[in-house]
Coordinates of C-alpha atoms in Angstrom, one line a residue:
X7 CA 58.4 140.2 107.0
X8 CA 61.6 142.3 106.6
X9 CA 63.2 144.1 103.8
X10 CA 65.6 141.2 103.1
X11 CA 62.6 138.9 102.4
X12 CA 61.3 141.3 99.7
X13 CA 64.7 141.4 98.0
X14 CA 65.1 137.7 98.2
X15 CA 61.6 137.1 96.9
X16 CA 61.8 139.1 93.7
X17 CA 65.2 140.9 93.5
X18 CA 65.2 144.4 92.1
X19 CA 64.1 144.1 88.5
X20 CA 65.5 147.1 86.7
X21 CA 64.7 147.2 83.0
X22 CA 67.0 149.1 80.6
X23 CA 65.3 150.5 77.5
X24 CA 67.6 151.4 74.7
X25 CA 67.8 151.4 71.0
X26 CA 67.1 154.0 68.3
X27 CA 63.9 155.9 68.2
X28 CA 62.9 156.1 64.6
X29 CA 63.0 159.4 62.7
X30 CA 60.9 159.9 59.6
X31 CA 62.6 159.8 56.2
X32 CA 62.6 162.8 53.9
X33 CA 63.0 163.0 50.2
X34 CA 65.7 164.9 48.5
X35 CA 68.7 164.0 50.6
X36 CA 68.6 167.2 52.6
X37 CA 70.7 167.7 55.7
X38 CA 67.8 166.6 57.9
X39 CA 66.5 163.9 55.6
X40 CA 68.4 161.1 54.0
X41 CA 65.9 159.7 51.7
X42 CA 66.9 158.1 48.3
X43 CA 64.3 159.7 46.0
X44 CA 65.8 162.8 44.4
X45 CA 63.8 166.0 44.9
X46 CA 63.5 166.7 41.2
X47 CA 61.9 163.2 40.8
X48 CA 59.1 164.0 43.1
X49 CA 55.9 165.5 41.7
X50 CA 54.7 168.8 43.1
X51 CA 51.4 167.2 44.3
X52 CA 53.3 164.4 46.0
X53 CA 55.8 166.8 47.6
X54 CA 53.0 169.0 49.0
X55 CA 51.1 166.1 50.6
X56 CA 54.3 164.6 51.9
X57 CA 55.3 167.8 53.6
X58 CA 51.9 168.2 55.1
X59 CA 52.1 164.6 56.4
X60 CA 55.6 165.3 57.8
X61 CA 54.3 168.4 59.7
X62 CA 51.5 166.3 61.2
X63 CA 53.9 163.6 62.2
X64 CA 56.3 165.9 63.9
X65 CA 53.5 167.8 65.7
X66 CA 52.0 164.6 67.1
X67 CA 55.5 163.4 68.1
X68 CA 56.1 166.6 70.0
X69 CA 52.6 166.4 71.6
X70 CA 53.0 162.7 72.3
X71 CA 49.3 162.3 71.6
X72 CA 49.3 159.3 69.3
X73 CA 46.2 157.2 69.3
X74 CA 44.5 154.9 66.8
X75 CA 42.5 157.7 65.0
X76 CA 45.5 159.9 64.8
X77 CA 47.7 157.1 63.5
X78 CA 45.2 156.1 60.8
X79 CA 44.9 159.7 59.7
X80 CA 48.6 160.5 59.5
X81 CA 49.4 157.2 57.8
X82 CA 46.7 157.9 55.2
X83 CA 48.3 161.3 54.5
X84 CA 51.7 159.7 53.7
X85 CA 50.0 157.0 51.6
X86 CA 48.1 159.7 49.7
X87 CA 51.4 161.4 49.0
X88 CA 52.8 158.2 47.6
X89 CA 49.7 157.7 45.4
X90 CA 50.4 161.1 43.8
X91 CA 53.9 160.0 42.7
X92 CA 54.3 158.6 39.2
X93 CA 53.7 154.8 39.5
X94 CA 52.4 155.3 43.0
X95 CA 55.8 154.6 44.5
X96 CA 57.5 156.9 47.0
X97 CA 59.3 154.7 49.5
X98 CA 60.0 157.5 52.0
X99 CA 56.2 158.1 52.3
X100 CA 55.5 154.4 52.6
X101 CA 58.2 154.0 55.2
X102 CA 56.9 156.9 57.2
X103 CA 53.4 155.4 57.2
X104 CA 55.0 152.4 58.8
X105 CA 56.6 154.6 61.5
X106 CA 53.2 156.1 62.2
X107 CA 51.7 152.6 62.8
X108 CA 54.7 151.8 65.1
X109 CA 53.9 154.8 67.2
X110 CA 50.5 153.2 68.0
X111 CA 51.9 149.7 68.5
X112 CA 50.5 148.3 65.2
X113 CA 53.6 146.4 64.3
X114 CA 51.9 144.2 61.7
X115 CA 50.8 147.2 59.7
X116 CA 54.2 148.8 60.2
X117 CA 56.1 145.8 58.9
X118 CA 53.9 145.7 55.8
X119 CA 54.9 149.2 54.9
X120 CA 58.6 148.6 55.6
X121 CA 58.5 145.6 53.3
X122 CA 56.7 147.6 50.6
X123 CA 59.2 150.4 50.9
X124 CA 62.2 148.0 50.6
X125 CA 60.6 146.2 47.6
X126 CA 60.1 149.6 45.9
X127 CA 63.8 150.4 46.5
X128 CA 66.2 147.6 47.6
X129 CA 68.7 150.3 48.7
X130 CA 66.2 151.8 51.2
X131 CA 68.3 151.4 54.3
X132 CA 65.7 152.8 56.7
X133 CA 63.3 150.0 55.9
X134 CA 66.1 147.3 55.9
X135 CA 67.1 148.4 59.4
X136 CA 63.5 148.2 60.7
X137 CA 62.9 144.8 59.2
X138 CA 66.1 143.5 60.8
X139 CA 64.7 144.4 64.2
X140 CA 61.3 142.7 63.4
X141 CA 63.2 139.6 62.3
X142 CA 65.2 139.6 65.5
X143 CA 62.0 140.0 67.6
X144 CA 60.6 136.9 65.8
X145 CA 63.6 134.6 65.9
X146 CA 66.0 136.0 68.5
X147 CA 69.0 135.6 66.1
X148 CA 71.4 138.3 67.1
X149 CA 74.0 137.4 64.4
X150 CA 71.4 137.8 61.6
X151 CA 70.1 141.0 63.1
X152 CA 73.6 142.5 63.3
X153 CA 74.5 141.4 59.8
X154 CA 71.3 143.1 58.4
X155 CA 71.9 146.2 60.4
X156 CA 75.5 146.4 59.2
X157 CA 74.2 146.2 55.7
X158 CA 71.8 149.0 56.3
X159 CA 74.6 151.1 57.7
X160 CA 76.8 150.4 54.7
X161 CA 73.9 151.2 52.3
X162 CA 73.5 154.5 54.1
X163 CA 77.2 155.2 53.9
X164 CA 77.2 155.4 57.7
X165 CA 74.7 158.3 57.7
X166 CA 71.6 156.4 59.0
X167 CA 71.7 157.5 62.7
X168 CA 68.9 155.3 64.1
X169 CA 70.5 152.3 62.3
X170 CA 73.9 153.0 63.9
X171 CA 72.2 153.2 67.3
X172 CA 70.2 150.0 66.8
X173 CA 73.4 148.2 65.5
X174 CA 75.2 149.4 68.7
X175 CA 72.3 148.1 70.8
X176 CA 72.4 144.7 69.2
X177 CA 76.2 144.5 69.5
X178 CA 76.0 145.4 73.2
X179 CA 73.3 142.7 73.7
X180 CA 75.4 140.0 71.9
X181 CA 78.6 141.2 73.7
X182 CA 80.9 138.7 72.0
X183 CA 84.6 138.8 71.1
X184 CA 83.7 139.4 67.4
X185 CA 85.3 142.5 66.2
X186 CA 85.1 144.7 63.1
X187 CA 86.8 147.5 61.2
X188 CA 88.8 149.3 63.9
X189 CA 87.2 147.6 66.9
X190 CA 88.3 144.4 68.7
X191 CA 84.9 143.2 70.1
X192 CA 81.2 143.9 70.1
X193 CA 81.4 146.4 73.0
X194 CA 84.1 148.4 71.4
X195 CA 82.3 148.3 68.0
X196 CA 79.1 149.5 69.8
X197 CA 80.8 152.4 71.3
X198 CA 82.3 153.4 68.0
X199 CA 78.9 153.3 66.3
X200 CA 77.4 155.4 69.0
X201 CA 80.1 158.0 68.6
X202 CA 79.5 158.0 64.8
X203 CA 75.8 158.6 65.5
X204 CA 76.4 161.5 67.8
X205 CA 79.0 163.0 65.4
X206 CA 76.3 163.1 62.8
X207 CA 73.4 164.3 65.1
X208 CA 74.5 165.4 68.5
X209 CA 70.8 165.9 69.5
X210 CA 69.7 162.4 68.8
X211 CA 68.5 161.3 72.2
X212 CA 68.5 157.5 71.7
X213 CA 72.2 157.7 71.0
X214 CA 72.9 159.5 74.3
X215 CA 70.7 156.9 76.0
X216 CA 72.5 154.0 74.5
X217 CA 75.9 155.5 75.3
X218 CA 74.8 156.0 79.0
X219 CA 73.7 152.3 79.0
X220 CA 77.1 151.3 77.5
X221 CA 79.0 152.8 80.4
X222 CA 76.4 151.5 82.9
X223 CA 76.8 147.9 81.5
X224 CA 80.5 148.2 81.5
X225 CA 80.6 149.3 85.1
X226 CA 78.4 146.4 86.2
X227 CA 80.2 143.8 84.1
X228 CA 83.5 144.8 85.7
X229 CA 81.9 144.2 89.1
X230 CA 80.5 140.9 88.1
X231 CA 77.1 142.2 89.1
X232 CA 75.1 141.9 85.8
X233 CA 73.3 139.0 84.4
X234 CA 70.7 138.9 81.7
X235 CA 67.2 137.7 82.5
X236 CA 64.6 136.3 80.1
X237 CA 64.1 138.7 77.2
X238 CA 67.5 140.4 78.0
X239 CA 66.0 142.2 81.0
X240 CA 68.7 143.5 83.3
X241 CA 68.2 142.1 86.8
X242 CA 70.1 142.9 90.0
X243 CA 70.3 139.3 91.2
X244 CA 70.5 138.2 94.8
X245 CA 74.1 137.1 94.2
X246 CA 74.9 140.6 93.0
X247 CA 73.2 142.5 95.8
X248 CA 76.6 143.2 97.5
X249 CA 78.5 143.9 94.3
X250 CA 78.5 147.6 93.4
X251 CA 79.5 148.6 89.9
X252 CA 82.6 150.7 89.1
X253 CA 81.8 154.2 90.5
X254 CA 84.0 156.0 88.0
X255 CA 82.2 154.5 85.0
X256 CA 78.8 155.0 86.7
X257 CA 79.6 158.6 87.1
X258 CA 80.6 158.8 83.5
X259 CA 77.2 157.2 82.6
X260 CA 75.5 159.8 84.8
X261 CA 77.3 162.6 83.1
X262 CA 76.0 161.4 79.7
X263 CA 72.5 161.4 81.1
X264 CA 72.9 164.8 82.6
X265 CA 74.1 166.2 79.2
X266 CA 71.3 164.6 77.4
X267 CA 68.6 165.8 79.8
X268 CA 69.9 169.4 79.4
X269 CA 69.4 169.0 75.7
X270 CA 66.0 167.5 76.0
X271 CA 64.4 167.1 79.4
X272 CA 61.3 165.6 77.9
X273 CA 62.8 162.4 76.6
X274 CA 61.5 159.7 78.9
X275 CA 64.0 156.9 78.3
X276 CA 67.0 159.0 79.4
X277 CA 65.3 159.5 82.8
X278 CA 64.8 155.8 83.1
X279 CA 68.5 155.2 82.4
X280 CA 69.4 157.9 84.9
X281 CA 67.3 156.1 87.4
X282 CA 69.2 152.8 86.8
X283 CA 72.4 154.6 87.4
X284 CA 71.2 156.5 90.5
X285 CA 70.0 153.2 92.0
X286 CA 73.3 151.5 91.3
X287 CA 75.1 154.4 93.0
X288 CA 72.9 153.8 96.1
X289 CA 71.0 157.0 95.6
X290 CA 67.5 155.6 96.0
X291 CA 65.7 158.9 96.2
X292 CA 67.3 160.1 93.0
X293 CA 66.3 156.8 91.3
X294 CA 62.7 157.2 92.4
X295 CA 62.7 160.8 91.1
X296 CA 64.1 159.7 87.7
X297 CA 61.8 156.7 87.3
X298 CA 58.8 158.8 88.2
X299 CA 59.8 161.4 85.7
X300 CA 60.1 158.8 83.0
X301 CA 56.7 157.3 83.7
X302 CA 55.1 160.7 83.8
X303 CA 56.7 161.8 80.5
X304 CA 55.7 158.7 78.7
X305 CA 52.9 156.6 80.4
X306 CA 53.5 153.9 77.7
X307 CA 57.1 153.3 78.7
X308 CA 56.8 149.9 80.3
X309 CA 60.3 149.9 81.6
X310 CA 59.8 153.1 83.6
X311 CA 56.6 151.7 85.2
X312 CA 58.4 148.5 86.2
X313 CA 61.4 150.3 87.6
X314 CA 59.4 152.8 89.5
X315 CA 57.4 149.9 91.0
X316 CA 60.5 147.9 91.8
X317 CA 62.3 150.7 93.6
X318 CA 59.2 151.6 95.6
X319 CA 58.9 147.9 96.5
X320 CA 62.4 147.8 97.8
X321 CA 61.7 150.4 100.5
X322 CA 58.1 149.1 101.2
X323 CA 56.3 151.7 99.2
X324 CA 53.6 149.1 98.5
X325 CA 50.8 151.4 97.3
X326 CA 52.9 153.2 94.7
X327 CA 54.4 149.9 93.6
X328 CA 50.9 148.4 93.1
X329 CA 49.8 151.3 90.9
X330 CA 52.9 151.1 88.8
X331 CA 52.7 147.3 88.3
X332 CA 49.0 147.6 87.4
X333 CA 49.9 150.2 84.7
X334 CA 52.6 147.9 83.4
X335 CA 50.2 145.0 83.2
X336 CA 47.8 147.2 81.2
X337 CA 50.5 147.4 78.6
X338 CA 51.8 143.8 78.9
X339 CA 49.2 141.5 80.5
X340 CA 51.4 138.5 80.2
X341 CA 54.5 139.8 81.9
X342 CA 55.7 137.4 84.6
X343 CA 57.7 139.9 86.6
X344 CA 54.8 142.4 86.6
X345 CA 52.4 139.8 88.0
X346 CA 54.9 138.7 90.6
X347 CA 55.7 142.3 91.6
X348 CA 52.1 143.1 91.9
X349 CA 51.6 140.0 94.2
X350 CA 54.4 141.3 96.5
X351 CA 53.0 144.8 96.5
X352 CA 49.5 143.4 97.4
X353 CA 51.0 141.1 100.0
X354 CA 52.7 144.0 101.7
X355 CA 49.3 145.7 102.3
X356 CA 47.6 142.7 104.0
X357 CA 45.9 143.7 107.3
X358 CA 43.1 142.5 109.5
X359 CA 40.5 144.6 107.7
X360 CA 41.2 143.3 104.2
X361 CA 42.7 139.9 105.0
X362 CA 40.5 137.5 102.9
X363 CA 40.2 139.8 99.9
X364 CA 43.9 140.7 99.9
X365 CA 45.2 137.2 100.3
X366 CA 43.0 136.0 97.4
X367 CA 44.3 138.9 95.3
X368 CA 47.9 137.9 96.0
X369 CA 47.1 134.3 95.2
X370 CA 45.5 135.3 91.9
X371 CA 48.6 137.2 90.8
X372 CA 50.9 134.3 91.7
X373 CA 48.6 131.9 89.8
X374 CA 48.8 134.2 86.7
X375 CA 52.6 134.2 86.9
X376 CA 52.8 130.4 87.2
X377 CA 50.6 130.1 84.1
X378 CA 52.9 132.3 82.1
X379 CA 56.1 130.4 83.1
X380 CA 55.7 127.3 85.2
X381 CA 59.4 126.6 85.1
X382 CA 60.4 129.8 87.1
X383 CA 60.5 129.2 90.9
X384 CA 59.8 132.7 92.0
X385 CA 56.0 132.5 92.1
X386 CA 56.1 129.1 93.8
X387 CA 58.5 130.4 96.4
X388 CA 56.3 133.4 97.2
X389 CA 53.2 131.1 97.3
X390 CA 55.0 129.2 100.0
X391 CA 55.7 132.4 101.9
X392 CA 52.0 133.4 101.5
X393 CA 50.8 130.1 103.0
X394 CA 53.4 130.1 105.8
X395 CA 53.0 133.7 106.8
X396 CA 49.3 134.3 106.2
X397 CA 47.2 131.3 105.3
X398 CA 48.3 129.4 108.3
X399 CA 47.2 132.2 110.8
X400 CA 44.1 131.7 112.8
X401 CA 43.6 128.1 111.9
X402 CA 43.1 125.3 114.3
X403 CA 46.0 123.0 115.1
X404 CA 45.4 120.4 112.4
X405 CA 44.8 123.0 109.7
X406 CA 47.9 125.0 110.7
X407 CA 50.0 121.9 110.4
X408 CA 48.5 121.2 107.0
X409 CA 49.2 124.7 105.9
X410 CA 52.8 124.5 107.0
X411 CA 53.2 121.2 105.2
X412 CA 51.8 122.8 102.1
X413 CA 54.3 125.6 102.4
X414 CA 57.1 123.2 102.9
X415 CA 56.1 121.2 99.8
X416 CA 56.0 124.4 97.7
X417 CA 59.3 125.7 99.0
X418 CA 61.2 122.5 98.3

């Protein structure tokens, strides 16, 4: 089994994670906060509790130690601050409680808080932007998401940095000829919104990350080497293997990553993006280093685990690929590509001493993938390879013929 077979079997699945990490809202319209509740309208008790909750939020963000107990505690602190306010309404506190639940993956609880914050103040653009993303996740309607995010940006008078970044992300994803004020199409509008975001906050890492992805995508589009997989996952397809993206734009994307990493070397997604760029430039060792860094900085970053696994798989680093795919599956047990990748990593480690156990493990992962999406051919193709290359070995003549016939049937 050669390297070409591995690429043909799965391709190199490289996942780009972008979008705006969400900052907590402050009251008082300070430089750092852009909340809508005026400071003089906030009771002293509510302000004290709100500030204590903010300190806790920021500390846990820096430590990256969110867990269920911590989330429940910090969310309660924000909700306690809201209860101290006259009428029990402080949308900034309610919104921040939602962000806390987001940090722990409790999207249902987060969405409830965002809806409550928006009902308390229909102009609360932070909540509107978050709800737009939840609606998109539910229905996949890019046009509706962009319209809602544009409204949030307008409500914020173009000062909501995460909303600008998320709007740019959605515009890049739609990538249509629809223009806007001062921009001719989605990609140009996206770039303009990212520049606006960085002009307001030149330390906002998601804006740097999305700008790097903008140049990365533009480089690959010009080469005709980019297609979107299910769920908008970027895949280097077999047809694109020989197509390399525009080097000048890739180097520009790499420069954005370099500047961002100098500002904040601890931001995992920018390392993931840097890995995508290094891989496209053919610098595999650099890609491995960046993907590994991203995975180590944030063990919950699914994209980094998938990319670290895929790039290891591409040069037959089967054990490392196996570990990374297993970590990815802990986060998303029903991800087709993770099951398929794990099957290939396991297949690469089959030997005489583990033959029966390893072949069974490979088959189990392929079966899991087929259950997730029976319409995709990848798992069936690799099942055919498994039968042809392994299950047919050591059988008598009749069984060998039967095994090859089974493989031929699968591969048709």
